[in-house]
Each structure stands twice: as structure tokens, then as C-alpha cells.
Short mmCIF file of C-alpha atoms in Angstrom, two decimals:
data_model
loop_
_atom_site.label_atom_id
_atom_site.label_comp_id
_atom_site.label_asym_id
_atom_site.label_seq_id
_atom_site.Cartn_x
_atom_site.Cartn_y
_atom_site.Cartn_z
CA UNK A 377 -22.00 -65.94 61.58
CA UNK A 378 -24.95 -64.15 63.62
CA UNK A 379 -25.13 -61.65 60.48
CA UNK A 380 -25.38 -64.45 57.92
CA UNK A 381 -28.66 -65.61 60.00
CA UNK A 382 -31.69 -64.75 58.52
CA UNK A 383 -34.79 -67.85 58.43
CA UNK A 384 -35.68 -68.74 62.64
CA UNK A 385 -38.03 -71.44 63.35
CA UNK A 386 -39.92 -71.41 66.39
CA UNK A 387 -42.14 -74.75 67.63
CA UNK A 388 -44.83 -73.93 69.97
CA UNK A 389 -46.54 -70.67 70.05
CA UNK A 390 -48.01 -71.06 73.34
CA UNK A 391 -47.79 -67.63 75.33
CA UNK A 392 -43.65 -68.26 75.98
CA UNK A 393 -43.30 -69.60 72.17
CA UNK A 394 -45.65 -66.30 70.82
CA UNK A 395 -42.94 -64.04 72.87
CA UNK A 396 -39.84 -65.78 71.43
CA UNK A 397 -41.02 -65.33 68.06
CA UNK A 398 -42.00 -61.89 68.24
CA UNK A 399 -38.49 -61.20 70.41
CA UNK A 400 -36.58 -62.88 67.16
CA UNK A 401 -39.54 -60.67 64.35
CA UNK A 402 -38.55 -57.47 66.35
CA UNK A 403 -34.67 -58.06 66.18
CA UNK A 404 -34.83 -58.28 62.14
CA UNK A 405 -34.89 -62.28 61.93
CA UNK A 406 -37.33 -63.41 59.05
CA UNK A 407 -39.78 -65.87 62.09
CA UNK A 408 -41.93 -68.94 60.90
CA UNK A 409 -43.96 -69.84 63.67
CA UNK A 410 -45.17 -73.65 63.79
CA UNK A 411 -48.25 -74.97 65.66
CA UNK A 412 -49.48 -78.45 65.95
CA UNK A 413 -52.50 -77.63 64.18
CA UNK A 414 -54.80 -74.37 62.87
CA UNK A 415 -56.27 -73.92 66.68
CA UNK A 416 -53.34 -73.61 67.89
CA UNK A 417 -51.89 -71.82 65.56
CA UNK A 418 -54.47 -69.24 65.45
CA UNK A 419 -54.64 -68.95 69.14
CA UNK A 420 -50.12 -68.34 68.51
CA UNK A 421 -51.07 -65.87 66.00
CA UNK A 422 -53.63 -64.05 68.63
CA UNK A 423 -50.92 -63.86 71.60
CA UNK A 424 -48.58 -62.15 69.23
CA UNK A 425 -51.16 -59.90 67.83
CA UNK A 426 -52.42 -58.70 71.14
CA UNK A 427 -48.63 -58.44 72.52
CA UNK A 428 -47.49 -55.75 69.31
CA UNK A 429 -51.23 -53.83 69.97
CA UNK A 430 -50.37 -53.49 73.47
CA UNK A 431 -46.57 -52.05 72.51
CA UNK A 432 -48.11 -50.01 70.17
CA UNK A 433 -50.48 -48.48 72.38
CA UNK A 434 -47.67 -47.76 75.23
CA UNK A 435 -45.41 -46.00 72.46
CA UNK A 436 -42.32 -48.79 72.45
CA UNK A 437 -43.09 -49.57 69.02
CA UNK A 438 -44.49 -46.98 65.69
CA UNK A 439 -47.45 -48.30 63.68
CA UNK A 440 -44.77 -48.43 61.07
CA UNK A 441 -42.64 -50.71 63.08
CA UNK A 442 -45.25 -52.39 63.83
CA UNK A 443 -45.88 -53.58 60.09
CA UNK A 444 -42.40 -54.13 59.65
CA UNK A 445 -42.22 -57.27 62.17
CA UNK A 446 -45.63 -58.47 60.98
CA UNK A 447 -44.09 -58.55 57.44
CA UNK A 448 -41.29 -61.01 59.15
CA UNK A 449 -43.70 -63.23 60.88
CA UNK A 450 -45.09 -65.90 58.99
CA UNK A 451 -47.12 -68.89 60.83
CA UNK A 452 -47.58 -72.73 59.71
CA UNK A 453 -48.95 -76.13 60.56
CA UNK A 454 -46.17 -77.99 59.37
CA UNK A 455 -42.46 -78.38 60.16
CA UNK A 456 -41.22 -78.89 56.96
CA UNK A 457 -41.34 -75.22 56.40
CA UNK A 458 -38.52 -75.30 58.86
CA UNK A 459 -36.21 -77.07 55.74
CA UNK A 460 -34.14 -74.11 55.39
CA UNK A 461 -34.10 -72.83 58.84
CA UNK A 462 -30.92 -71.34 60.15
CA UNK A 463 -31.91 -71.58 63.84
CA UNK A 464 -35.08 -73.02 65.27
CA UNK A 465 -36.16 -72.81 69.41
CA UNK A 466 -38.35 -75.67 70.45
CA UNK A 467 -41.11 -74.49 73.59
CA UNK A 468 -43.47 -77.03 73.22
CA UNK A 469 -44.60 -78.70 76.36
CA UNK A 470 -42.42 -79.56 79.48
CA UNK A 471 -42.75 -83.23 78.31
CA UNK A 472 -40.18 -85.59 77.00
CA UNK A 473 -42.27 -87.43 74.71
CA UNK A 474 -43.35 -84.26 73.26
CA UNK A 475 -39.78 -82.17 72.97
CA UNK A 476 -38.64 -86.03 71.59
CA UNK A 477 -41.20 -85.93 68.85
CA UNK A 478 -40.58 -82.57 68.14
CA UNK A 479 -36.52 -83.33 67.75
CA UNK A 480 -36.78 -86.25 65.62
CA UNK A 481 -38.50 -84.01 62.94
CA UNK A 482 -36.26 -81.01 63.21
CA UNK A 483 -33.23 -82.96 62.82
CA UNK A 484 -34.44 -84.85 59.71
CA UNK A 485 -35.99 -81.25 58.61
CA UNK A 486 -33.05 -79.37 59.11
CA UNK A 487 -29.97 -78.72 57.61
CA UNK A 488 -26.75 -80.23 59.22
CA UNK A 489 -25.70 -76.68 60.54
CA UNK A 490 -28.88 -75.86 61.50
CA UNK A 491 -28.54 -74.77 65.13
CA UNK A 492 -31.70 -76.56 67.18
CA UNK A 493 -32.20 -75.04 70.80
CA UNK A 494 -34.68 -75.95 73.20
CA UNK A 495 -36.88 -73.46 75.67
CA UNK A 496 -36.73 -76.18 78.13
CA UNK A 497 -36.77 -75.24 81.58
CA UNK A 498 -36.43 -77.71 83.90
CA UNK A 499 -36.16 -81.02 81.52
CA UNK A 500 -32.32 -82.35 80.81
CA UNK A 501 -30.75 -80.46 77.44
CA UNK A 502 -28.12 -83.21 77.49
CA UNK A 503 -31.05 -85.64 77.06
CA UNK A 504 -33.05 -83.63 74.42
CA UNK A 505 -29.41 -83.40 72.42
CA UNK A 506 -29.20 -87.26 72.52
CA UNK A 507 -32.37 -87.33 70.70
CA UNK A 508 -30.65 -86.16 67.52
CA UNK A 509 -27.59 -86.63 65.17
CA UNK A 510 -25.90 -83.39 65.84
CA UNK A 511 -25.46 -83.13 69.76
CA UNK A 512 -22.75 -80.73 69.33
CA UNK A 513 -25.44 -78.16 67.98
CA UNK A 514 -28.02 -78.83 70.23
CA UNK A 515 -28.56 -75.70 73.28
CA UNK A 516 -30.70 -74.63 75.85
CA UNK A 517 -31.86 -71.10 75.03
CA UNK A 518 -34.09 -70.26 78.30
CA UNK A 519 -36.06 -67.04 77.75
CA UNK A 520 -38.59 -65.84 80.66
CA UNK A 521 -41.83 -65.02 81.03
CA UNK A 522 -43.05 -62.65 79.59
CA UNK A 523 -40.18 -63.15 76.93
CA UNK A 524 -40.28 -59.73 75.14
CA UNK A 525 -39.61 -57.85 78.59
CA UNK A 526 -37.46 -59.73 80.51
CA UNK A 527 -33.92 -59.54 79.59
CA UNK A 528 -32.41 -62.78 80.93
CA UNK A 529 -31.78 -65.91 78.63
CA UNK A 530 -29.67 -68.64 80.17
CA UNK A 531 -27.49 -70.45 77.55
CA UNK A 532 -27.83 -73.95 78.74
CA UNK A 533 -24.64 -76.09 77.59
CA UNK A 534 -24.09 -80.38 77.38
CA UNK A 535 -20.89 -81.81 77.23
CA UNK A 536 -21.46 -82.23 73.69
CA UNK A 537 -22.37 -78.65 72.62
CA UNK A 538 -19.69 -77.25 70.30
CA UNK A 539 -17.85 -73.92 71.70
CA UNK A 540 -19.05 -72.57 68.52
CA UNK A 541 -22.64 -72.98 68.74
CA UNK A 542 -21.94 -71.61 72.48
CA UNK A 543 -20.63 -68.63 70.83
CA UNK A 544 -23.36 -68.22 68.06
CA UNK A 545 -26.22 -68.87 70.84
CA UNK A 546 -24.85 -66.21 72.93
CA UNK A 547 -24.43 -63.83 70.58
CA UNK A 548 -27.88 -64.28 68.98
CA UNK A 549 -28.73 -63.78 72.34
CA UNK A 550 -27.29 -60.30 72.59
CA UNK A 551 -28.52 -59.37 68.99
CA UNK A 552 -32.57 -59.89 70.08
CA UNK A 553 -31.64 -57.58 73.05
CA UNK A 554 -31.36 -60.26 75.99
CA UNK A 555 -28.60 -60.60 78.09
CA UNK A 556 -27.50 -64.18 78.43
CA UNK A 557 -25.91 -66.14 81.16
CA UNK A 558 -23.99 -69.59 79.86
CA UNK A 559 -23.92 -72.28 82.26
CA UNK A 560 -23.74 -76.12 82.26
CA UNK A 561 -27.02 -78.29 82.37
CA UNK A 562 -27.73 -78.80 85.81
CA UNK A 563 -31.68 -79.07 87.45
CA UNK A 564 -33.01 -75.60 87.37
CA UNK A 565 -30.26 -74.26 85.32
CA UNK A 566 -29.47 -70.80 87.73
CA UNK A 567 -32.77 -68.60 88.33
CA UNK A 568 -35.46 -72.00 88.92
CA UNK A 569 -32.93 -73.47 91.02
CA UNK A 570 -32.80 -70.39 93.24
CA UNK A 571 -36.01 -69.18 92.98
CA UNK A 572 -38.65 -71.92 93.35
CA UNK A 573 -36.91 -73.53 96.29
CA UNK A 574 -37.28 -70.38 98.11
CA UNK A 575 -40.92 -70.06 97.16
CA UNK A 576 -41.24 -73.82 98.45
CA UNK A 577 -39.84 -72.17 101.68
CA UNK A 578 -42.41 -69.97 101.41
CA UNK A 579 -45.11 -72.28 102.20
CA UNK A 580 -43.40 -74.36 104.33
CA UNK A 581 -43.58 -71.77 106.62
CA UNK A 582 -47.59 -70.91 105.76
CA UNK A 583 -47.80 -74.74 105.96
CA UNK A 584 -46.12 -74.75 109.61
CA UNK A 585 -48.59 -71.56 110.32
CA UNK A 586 -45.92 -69.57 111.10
CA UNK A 587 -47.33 -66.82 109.45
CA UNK A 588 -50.21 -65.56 107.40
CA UNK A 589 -50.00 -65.46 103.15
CA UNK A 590 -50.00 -61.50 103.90
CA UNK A 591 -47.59 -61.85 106.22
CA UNK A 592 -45.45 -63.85 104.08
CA UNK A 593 -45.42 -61.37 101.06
CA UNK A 594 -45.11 -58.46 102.64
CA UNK A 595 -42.10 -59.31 105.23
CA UNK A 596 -40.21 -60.47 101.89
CA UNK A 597 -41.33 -57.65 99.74
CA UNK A 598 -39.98 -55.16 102.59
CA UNK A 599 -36.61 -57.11 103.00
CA UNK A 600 -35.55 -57.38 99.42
CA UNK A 601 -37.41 -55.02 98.00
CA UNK A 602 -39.02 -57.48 95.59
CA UNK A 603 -42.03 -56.12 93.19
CA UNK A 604 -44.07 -59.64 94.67
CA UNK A 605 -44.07 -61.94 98.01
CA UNK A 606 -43.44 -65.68 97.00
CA UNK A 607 -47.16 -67.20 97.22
CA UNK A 608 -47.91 -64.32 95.20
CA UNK A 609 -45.62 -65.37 92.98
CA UNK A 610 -46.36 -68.85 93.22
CA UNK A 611 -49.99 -67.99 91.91
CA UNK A 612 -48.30 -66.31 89.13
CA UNK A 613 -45.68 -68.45 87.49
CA UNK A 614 -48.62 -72.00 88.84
CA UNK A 615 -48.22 -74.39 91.64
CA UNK A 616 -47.67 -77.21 89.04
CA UNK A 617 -45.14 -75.63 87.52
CA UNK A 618 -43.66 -74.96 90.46
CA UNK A 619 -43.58 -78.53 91.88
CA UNK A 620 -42.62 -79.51 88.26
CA UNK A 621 -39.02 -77.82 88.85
CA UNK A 622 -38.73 -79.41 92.80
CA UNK A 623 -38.85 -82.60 91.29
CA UNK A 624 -36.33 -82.28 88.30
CA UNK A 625 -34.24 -81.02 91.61
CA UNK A 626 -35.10 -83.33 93.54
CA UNK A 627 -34.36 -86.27 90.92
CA UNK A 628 -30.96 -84.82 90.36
CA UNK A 629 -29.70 -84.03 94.11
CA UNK A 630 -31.49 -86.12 96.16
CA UNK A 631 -31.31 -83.71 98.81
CA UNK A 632 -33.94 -82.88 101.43
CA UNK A 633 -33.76 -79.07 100.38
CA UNK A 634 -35.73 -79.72 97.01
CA UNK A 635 -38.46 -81.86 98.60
CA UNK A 636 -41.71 -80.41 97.83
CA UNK A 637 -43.97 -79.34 100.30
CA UNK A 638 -47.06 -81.56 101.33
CA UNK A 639 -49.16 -78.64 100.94
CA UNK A 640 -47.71 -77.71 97.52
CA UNK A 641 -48.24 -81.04 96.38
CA UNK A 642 -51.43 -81.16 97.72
CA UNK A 643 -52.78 -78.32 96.07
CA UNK A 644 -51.90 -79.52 92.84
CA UNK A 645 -53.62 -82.83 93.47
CA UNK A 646 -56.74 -80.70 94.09
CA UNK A 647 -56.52 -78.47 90.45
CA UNK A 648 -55.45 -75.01 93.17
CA UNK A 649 -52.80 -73.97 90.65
CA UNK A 650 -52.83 -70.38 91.15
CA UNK A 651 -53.60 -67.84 88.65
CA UNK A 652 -55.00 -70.31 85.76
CA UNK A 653 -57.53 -72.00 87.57
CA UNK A 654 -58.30 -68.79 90.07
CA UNK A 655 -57.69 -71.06 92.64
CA UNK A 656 -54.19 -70.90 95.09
CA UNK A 657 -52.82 -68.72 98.07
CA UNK A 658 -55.17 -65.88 96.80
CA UNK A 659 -57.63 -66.09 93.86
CA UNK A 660 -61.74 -65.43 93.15
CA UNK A 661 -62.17 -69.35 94.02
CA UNK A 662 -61.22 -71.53 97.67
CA UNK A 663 -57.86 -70.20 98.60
CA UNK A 664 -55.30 -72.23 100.71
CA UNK A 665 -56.91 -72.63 104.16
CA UNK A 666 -55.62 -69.48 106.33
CA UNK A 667 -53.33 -71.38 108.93
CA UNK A 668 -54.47 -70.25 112.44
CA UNK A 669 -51.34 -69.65 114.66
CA UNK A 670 -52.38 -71.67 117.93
CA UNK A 671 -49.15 -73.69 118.08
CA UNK A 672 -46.31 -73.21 120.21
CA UNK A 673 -43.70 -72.98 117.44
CA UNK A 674 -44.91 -70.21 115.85
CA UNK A 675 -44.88 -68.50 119.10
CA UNK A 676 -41.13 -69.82 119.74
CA UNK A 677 -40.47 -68.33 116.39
CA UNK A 678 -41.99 -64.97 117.50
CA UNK A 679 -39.99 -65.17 120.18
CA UNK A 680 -36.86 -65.78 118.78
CA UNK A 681 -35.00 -62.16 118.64
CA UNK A 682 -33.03 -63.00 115.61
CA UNK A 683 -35.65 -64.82 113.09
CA UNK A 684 -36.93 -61.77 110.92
CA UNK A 685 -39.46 -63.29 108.89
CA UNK A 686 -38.26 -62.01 105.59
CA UNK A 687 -34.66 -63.02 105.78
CA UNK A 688 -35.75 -66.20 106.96
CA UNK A 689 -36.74 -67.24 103.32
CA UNK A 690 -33.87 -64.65 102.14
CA UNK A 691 -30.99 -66.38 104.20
CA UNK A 692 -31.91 -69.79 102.75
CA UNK A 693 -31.63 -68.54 99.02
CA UNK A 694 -28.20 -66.89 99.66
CA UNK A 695 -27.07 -69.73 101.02
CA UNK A 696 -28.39 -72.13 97.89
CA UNK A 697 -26.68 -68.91 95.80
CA UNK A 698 -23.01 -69.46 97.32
CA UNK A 699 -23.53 -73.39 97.17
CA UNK A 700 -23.97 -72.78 93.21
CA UNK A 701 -20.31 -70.54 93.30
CA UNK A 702 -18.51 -72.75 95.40
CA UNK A 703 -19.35 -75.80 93.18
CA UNK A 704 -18.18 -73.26 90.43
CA UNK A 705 -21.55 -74.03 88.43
CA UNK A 706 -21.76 -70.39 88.42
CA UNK A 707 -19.99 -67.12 89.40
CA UNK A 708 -21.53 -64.93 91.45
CA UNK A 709 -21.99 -62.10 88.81
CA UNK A 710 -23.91 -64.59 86.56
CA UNK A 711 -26.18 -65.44 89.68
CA UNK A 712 -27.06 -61.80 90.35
CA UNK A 713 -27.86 -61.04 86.69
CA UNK A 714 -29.84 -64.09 86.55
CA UNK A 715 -31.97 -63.17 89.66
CA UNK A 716 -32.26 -59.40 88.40
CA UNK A 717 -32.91 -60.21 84.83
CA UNK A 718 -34.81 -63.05 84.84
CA UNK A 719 -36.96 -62.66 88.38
CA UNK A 720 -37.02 -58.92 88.91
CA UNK A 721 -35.13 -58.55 91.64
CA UNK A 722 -33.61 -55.12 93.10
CA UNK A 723 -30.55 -56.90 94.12
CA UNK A 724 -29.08 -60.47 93.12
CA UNK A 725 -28.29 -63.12 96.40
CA UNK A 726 -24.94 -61.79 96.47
CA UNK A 727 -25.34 -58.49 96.55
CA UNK A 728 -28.19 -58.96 99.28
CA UNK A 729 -25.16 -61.13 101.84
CA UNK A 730 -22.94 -58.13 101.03
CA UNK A 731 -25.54 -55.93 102.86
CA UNK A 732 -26.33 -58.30 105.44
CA UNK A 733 -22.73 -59.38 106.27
CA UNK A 734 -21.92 -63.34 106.26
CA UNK A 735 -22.42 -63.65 110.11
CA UNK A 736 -26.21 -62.27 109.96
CA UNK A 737 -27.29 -65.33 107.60
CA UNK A 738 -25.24 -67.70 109.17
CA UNK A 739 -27.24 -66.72 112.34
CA UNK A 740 -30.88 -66.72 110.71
CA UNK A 741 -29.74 -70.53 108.95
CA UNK A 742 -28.98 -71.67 112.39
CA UNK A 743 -32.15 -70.19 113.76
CA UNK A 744 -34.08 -71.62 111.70
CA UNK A 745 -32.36 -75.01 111.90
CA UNK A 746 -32.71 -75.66 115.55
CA UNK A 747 -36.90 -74.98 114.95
CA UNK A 748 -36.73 -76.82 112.06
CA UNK A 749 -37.90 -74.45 109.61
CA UNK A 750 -34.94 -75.37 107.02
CA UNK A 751 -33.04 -79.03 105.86
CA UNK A 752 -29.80 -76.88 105.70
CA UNK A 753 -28.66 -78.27 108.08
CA UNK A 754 -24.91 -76.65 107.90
CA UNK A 755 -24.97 -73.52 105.88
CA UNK A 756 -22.85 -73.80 102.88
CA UNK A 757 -18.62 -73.88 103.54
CA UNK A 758 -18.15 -70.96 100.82
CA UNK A 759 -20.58 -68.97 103.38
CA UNK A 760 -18.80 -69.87 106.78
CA UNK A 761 -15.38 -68.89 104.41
CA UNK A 762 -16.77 -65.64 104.93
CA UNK A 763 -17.02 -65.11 108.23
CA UNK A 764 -14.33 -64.13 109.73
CA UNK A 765 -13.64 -61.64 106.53
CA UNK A 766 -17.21 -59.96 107.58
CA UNK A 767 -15.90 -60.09 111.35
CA UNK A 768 -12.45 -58.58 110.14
CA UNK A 769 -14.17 -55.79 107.91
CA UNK A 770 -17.38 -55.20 109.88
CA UNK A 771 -16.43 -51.31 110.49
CA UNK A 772 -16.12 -51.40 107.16
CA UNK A 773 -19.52 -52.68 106.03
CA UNK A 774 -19.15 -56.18 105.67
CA UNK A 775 -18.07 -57.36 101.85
CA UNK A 776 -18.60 -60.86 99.62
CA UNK A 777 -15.29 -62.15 98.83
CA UNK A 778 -17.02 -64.50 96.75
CA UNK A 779 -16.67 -62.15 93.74
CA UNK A 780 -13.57 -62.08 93.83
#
């Protein structure tokens, strides 16, 4: 059914919508790009433009090649054009009213077998579905940013998506060179759900003044190996957004692990978003105040022979990483590819308590507990499962039964 594709829609050609539709143009799809009005559409049309000039000028794509998407990319202010769409992605706004607006239209527009799928990536797909008369062919499709680069989509299902649309999703997936993950609609999905939490960590411990922003970064960077420290990273992906996803998390678990930071929320509450406002943990405006380290528990923490400060934001994601196995929302393979894929990572969560060895995370969670520089307060049961396996094998290097 893939090959019998040939008309995508997308809705929104923000800088995540621009990237879709070139990712679907370069693939051999026939794109229409829709914008709310000529503005926006010709800002769309820019984003794209300057995206294929910049492959161009680093030699992934010919001049000729070049043309050849172009000549599939067509661009409109209205969503009728969509009337003969085969498959259309939706990344408008993160807001309801605006993804229901949006939905109403497409599935009037549409065809019946027209498969709608939403870029949605913190906002309930089960919800969005609802919105329309054909549930069953209603998906998450989650690219990341930017979306011709990064590999990862995560296939988000409801209990009302068809296996079939599952199937066709994935594999349009595979055809515009991504490699997808399917899992269930859940807060977060897989890679916000891990990864914002531990940049929340991140300054909880900057808000605690446990250590400096460079301090921070670089202690991570070092012990994962990761390309960016997390209020780096923060900066980057926007402290609204970022707060955005603790909230759908919180909303959904109730649990004190996804409560936002006071200083995160602050921050938003003052416009310091990061990157887009040059104003965050580093920037050309105000930065974060630089905590000073006068108290006595960040000398206790110094102190403290086993709290390395890099595995103490690692040790809280791996634990978050088994809790997603053991609930069997996802399998640890998914998790890793979701983490390298989707967040750059050397290594996924997994793979990174397979070097440490079970009993070296347990120790850093408890650690950190007792100063109270985590709400886990019992690390997750999957992870004490593997403790006396990593005590049993520890000539051997430790191991992770929890790929088996």
C-alpha cells in the first residue's frame, strides 16, 4: 500500500513542519505544504529553501536533485487542496484548540482512507483521534528536530488505531529513511519522557547550587559521552517547551518525579527561554543567576565518595528507562534507539547500566535520595531484579538482563 502512495499533505510549515515536508519531497512523495495564511506560508517556503541550499552546498544532495524535490513541493493557503491526499501530518501548534481545528477540516477534506497523523509531541493522540470520524486511522508520527537529520520517528498508537494503519505508518516511516519506534500513547511517548525529566534534574541540581552550569555540562558530557550538557540543551530545544512536556507528565502520573522545577518555571514566567529569546542558562542576554556554593549540602555532596556528578543525572534516567520496560510500555531495544536516534546519544540508558553494572546506580539513586537530590525514592523493582545478576557476573563485566 506504501507504493500506491503518492499526494502527502503536511499542515504547518513551521521549522519541524518545513523538515517533514522536505523529508516526504526527498523520499519521492508528491508534498503540498499548507500554511494558515501567505506569511506563513512564505516564511514555510523560506525554511525549506534555505534547508536544500545548505544540502546542496555540503554535497548530500546534486543541483539536479535538488530540482527534482522542488518539482514535488507545492505550497497553499488552503486545506482543501488536501481533497485527494493519501496521507497528511498535522505540526501545527502544541495546542488543542488548534490541532482540533485543524482535524475537523482534514477529516471533512479527506477521503475516508485517508491516513491523518499528527506531529504531536507531548499532547494526547487518543484525544486528537476522538476529534474525527475515523479513529482507527488516526497516528502519532513524531519526527525530531531537525527532521531531515535525525533518524528517529516514534509511531504513536490509540486503542483505536487499526493494525493496518500501524503497519502503513511504519513503513512510510522506513521509506522517507527514518527508523521508527511504535509504542502506545503515553505522556512523552519514549525519548521526552526520558529526556526532559533528566534535564529537569539538571537544574534541580544548579537550582540546589550544587554545581555550576559548566559544571553541569561538562560532568555529563564526559560520562555519557553526549555531543551537549542538559542546560545546554535546555537552551536549545526552550525552557517552555521543556516545562510544556513536565506537565503533560505530570498530568498523567501524578508523580513527584515530573514536577517541574521552581527555577524552570520561573524562568519561563520571566520570557528566559533559551536560545529564542537569547536569554537562559547561557545566552547574549541575563543568564540564570550563577548559584554560589556557600551551603552545606553541596559540600556534603562533595563529600560524598560515591555521588559522581554526571551519573547523578545519568542514574536517574536509567532508572526512569527500566521503569518504561518493566511496565512493558517499551523494550529496551526501542528505548536505546529512541535515545540514539532521536537525542544523539553514544549509547541508549540500557546500554549505559550494562557498563555501569546494576549495583553502581542503585548506589548513586540511594545517594542521592538520602540528600534529597531525587523523588525516587526506591529505584525501580526491574533495576533491583538486577542486582544480584550484576553481583553473580561482576568478573564478567556486569550485563542487563533486561534485554532479554
Amino acid at each position: 500500500m506504501v507504493q500506491e502512495f503518492d499526494k502527502v499533505g503536511v499542515v504547518g510549515l513551521g521549522t519541524m513542519g518545513a523538515g517533514i515536508a522536505e523529508v516526504f519531497a526527498r523520499a519521492g512523495f508528491n508534498v503540498v505544504g499548507v500554511e494558515i495564511d501567505q506569511a506563513a506560508l512564505d516564511r514555510g517556503r523560506g525554511h525549506v529553501d534555505k534547508s536544500l541550499s545548505r544540502a546542496v552546498s555540503k554535497g548530500k544532495i546534486t543541483e539536479g536533485e535538488r530540482s527534482e524535490i522542488d518539482a514535488r513541493l507545492t505550497f497553499s493557503t488552503s486545506r482543501e487542496d488536501l481533497s485527494d491526499a493519501d496521507f497528511v501530518v498535522e505540526a501545527v501548534p502544541e495546542r488543542m484548540d488548534v490541532k482540533r481545528d485543524v482535524f475537523g477540516d482534514l477529516d471533512r477534506i479527506c477521503p475516508p482512507g485517508t491516513i491523518l497523523a499528527t506531529n504531536t509531541s507531548s499532547l494526547s493522540v487518543t484525544e486528537i483521534a476522538a476529534l474525527t470520524d475515523r479513529p482507527e486511522k488516526v497516528v502519532g508520527l513524531h519526527f525530531f528536530n531537525p527532521a531531515p537529520v535525525m533518524k528517529l520517528t516514534e509511531v504513536i498508537t490509540t486503542i483505536s488505531t487499526s493494525p493496518e494503519t500501524v503497519d502503513i505508518v511504519t513503513e512510510v516511516a522506513k521509506r522517507v529513511g527514518k527508523t521508527p519506534i511504535a509504542v502506545g500513547d503515553r505522556g512523552g511517548f519514549v525519548a521526552n519522557a526520558l529526556l526532559v525529566p533528566y534535564v529537569n534534574d539538571a537544574i534541580r541540581l544548579y537550582e540546589r547550587r550544587i554545581a555550576t552550569r559548566e559544571e553541569i555540562d561538562e560532568a555529563v558530557k564526559k560520562a555519557a559521552g553526549l555531543p551537549m550538557g542538559p542546560l545546554a540543551l535546555a537552551d536549545l530545544v526552550g525552557l517552555d517547551v521543556c516545562l510544556a512536556v513536565m506537565d503533560v507528565l505530570w498530568d498523567e502520573f501524578r508523580d513527584p518525579r515530573y514536577a517541574a522545577t521552581p527555577l524552570m518555571r520561573r524562568m519561563v514566567a520571566a520570557g528566559r527561554l533559551g536560545r529564542k529569546t537569547g536569554q537562559g542558562f547561557y545566552g547574549t542576554g541575563d543568564e540564570a543567576p550563577e548559584p554560589r556554593r556557600t551551603g552545606r549540602l553541596a559540600e556534603m555532596v562533595r563529600e560524598e565518595e560515591t555521588l559522581d556528578l554526571g551519573e547523578m543525572l545519568i542514574a536517574p534516567q536509567i532508572d526512569d528507562a527500566l521503569r518504561m520496560v518493566g511496565d512493558g510500555y517499551a523494550s529496551a531495544k526501542d528505548i536505546d534507539t529512541a535515545m540514539r536516534f532521536g537525542c544523539g546519544y553514544p549509547k541508549g540508558p540500557t546500554e549505559l547500566l550494562e557498563e555501569r553494572g546494576a549495583e553502581s546506580v542503585i548506589t548513586t539513586l540511594v545517594a542521592m535520595s538520602e540528600y534529597g537530590l531525587t523523588t525516587i525514592a526506591v529505584p525501580a523493582p526491574l533495576l533491583m531484579d538486577l542486582l544480584p545478576d550484576a553481583e553473580e557476573s561482576a568478573s564478567h563485566g556486569g550485563g542487563c538482563a533486561c534485554h532479554g
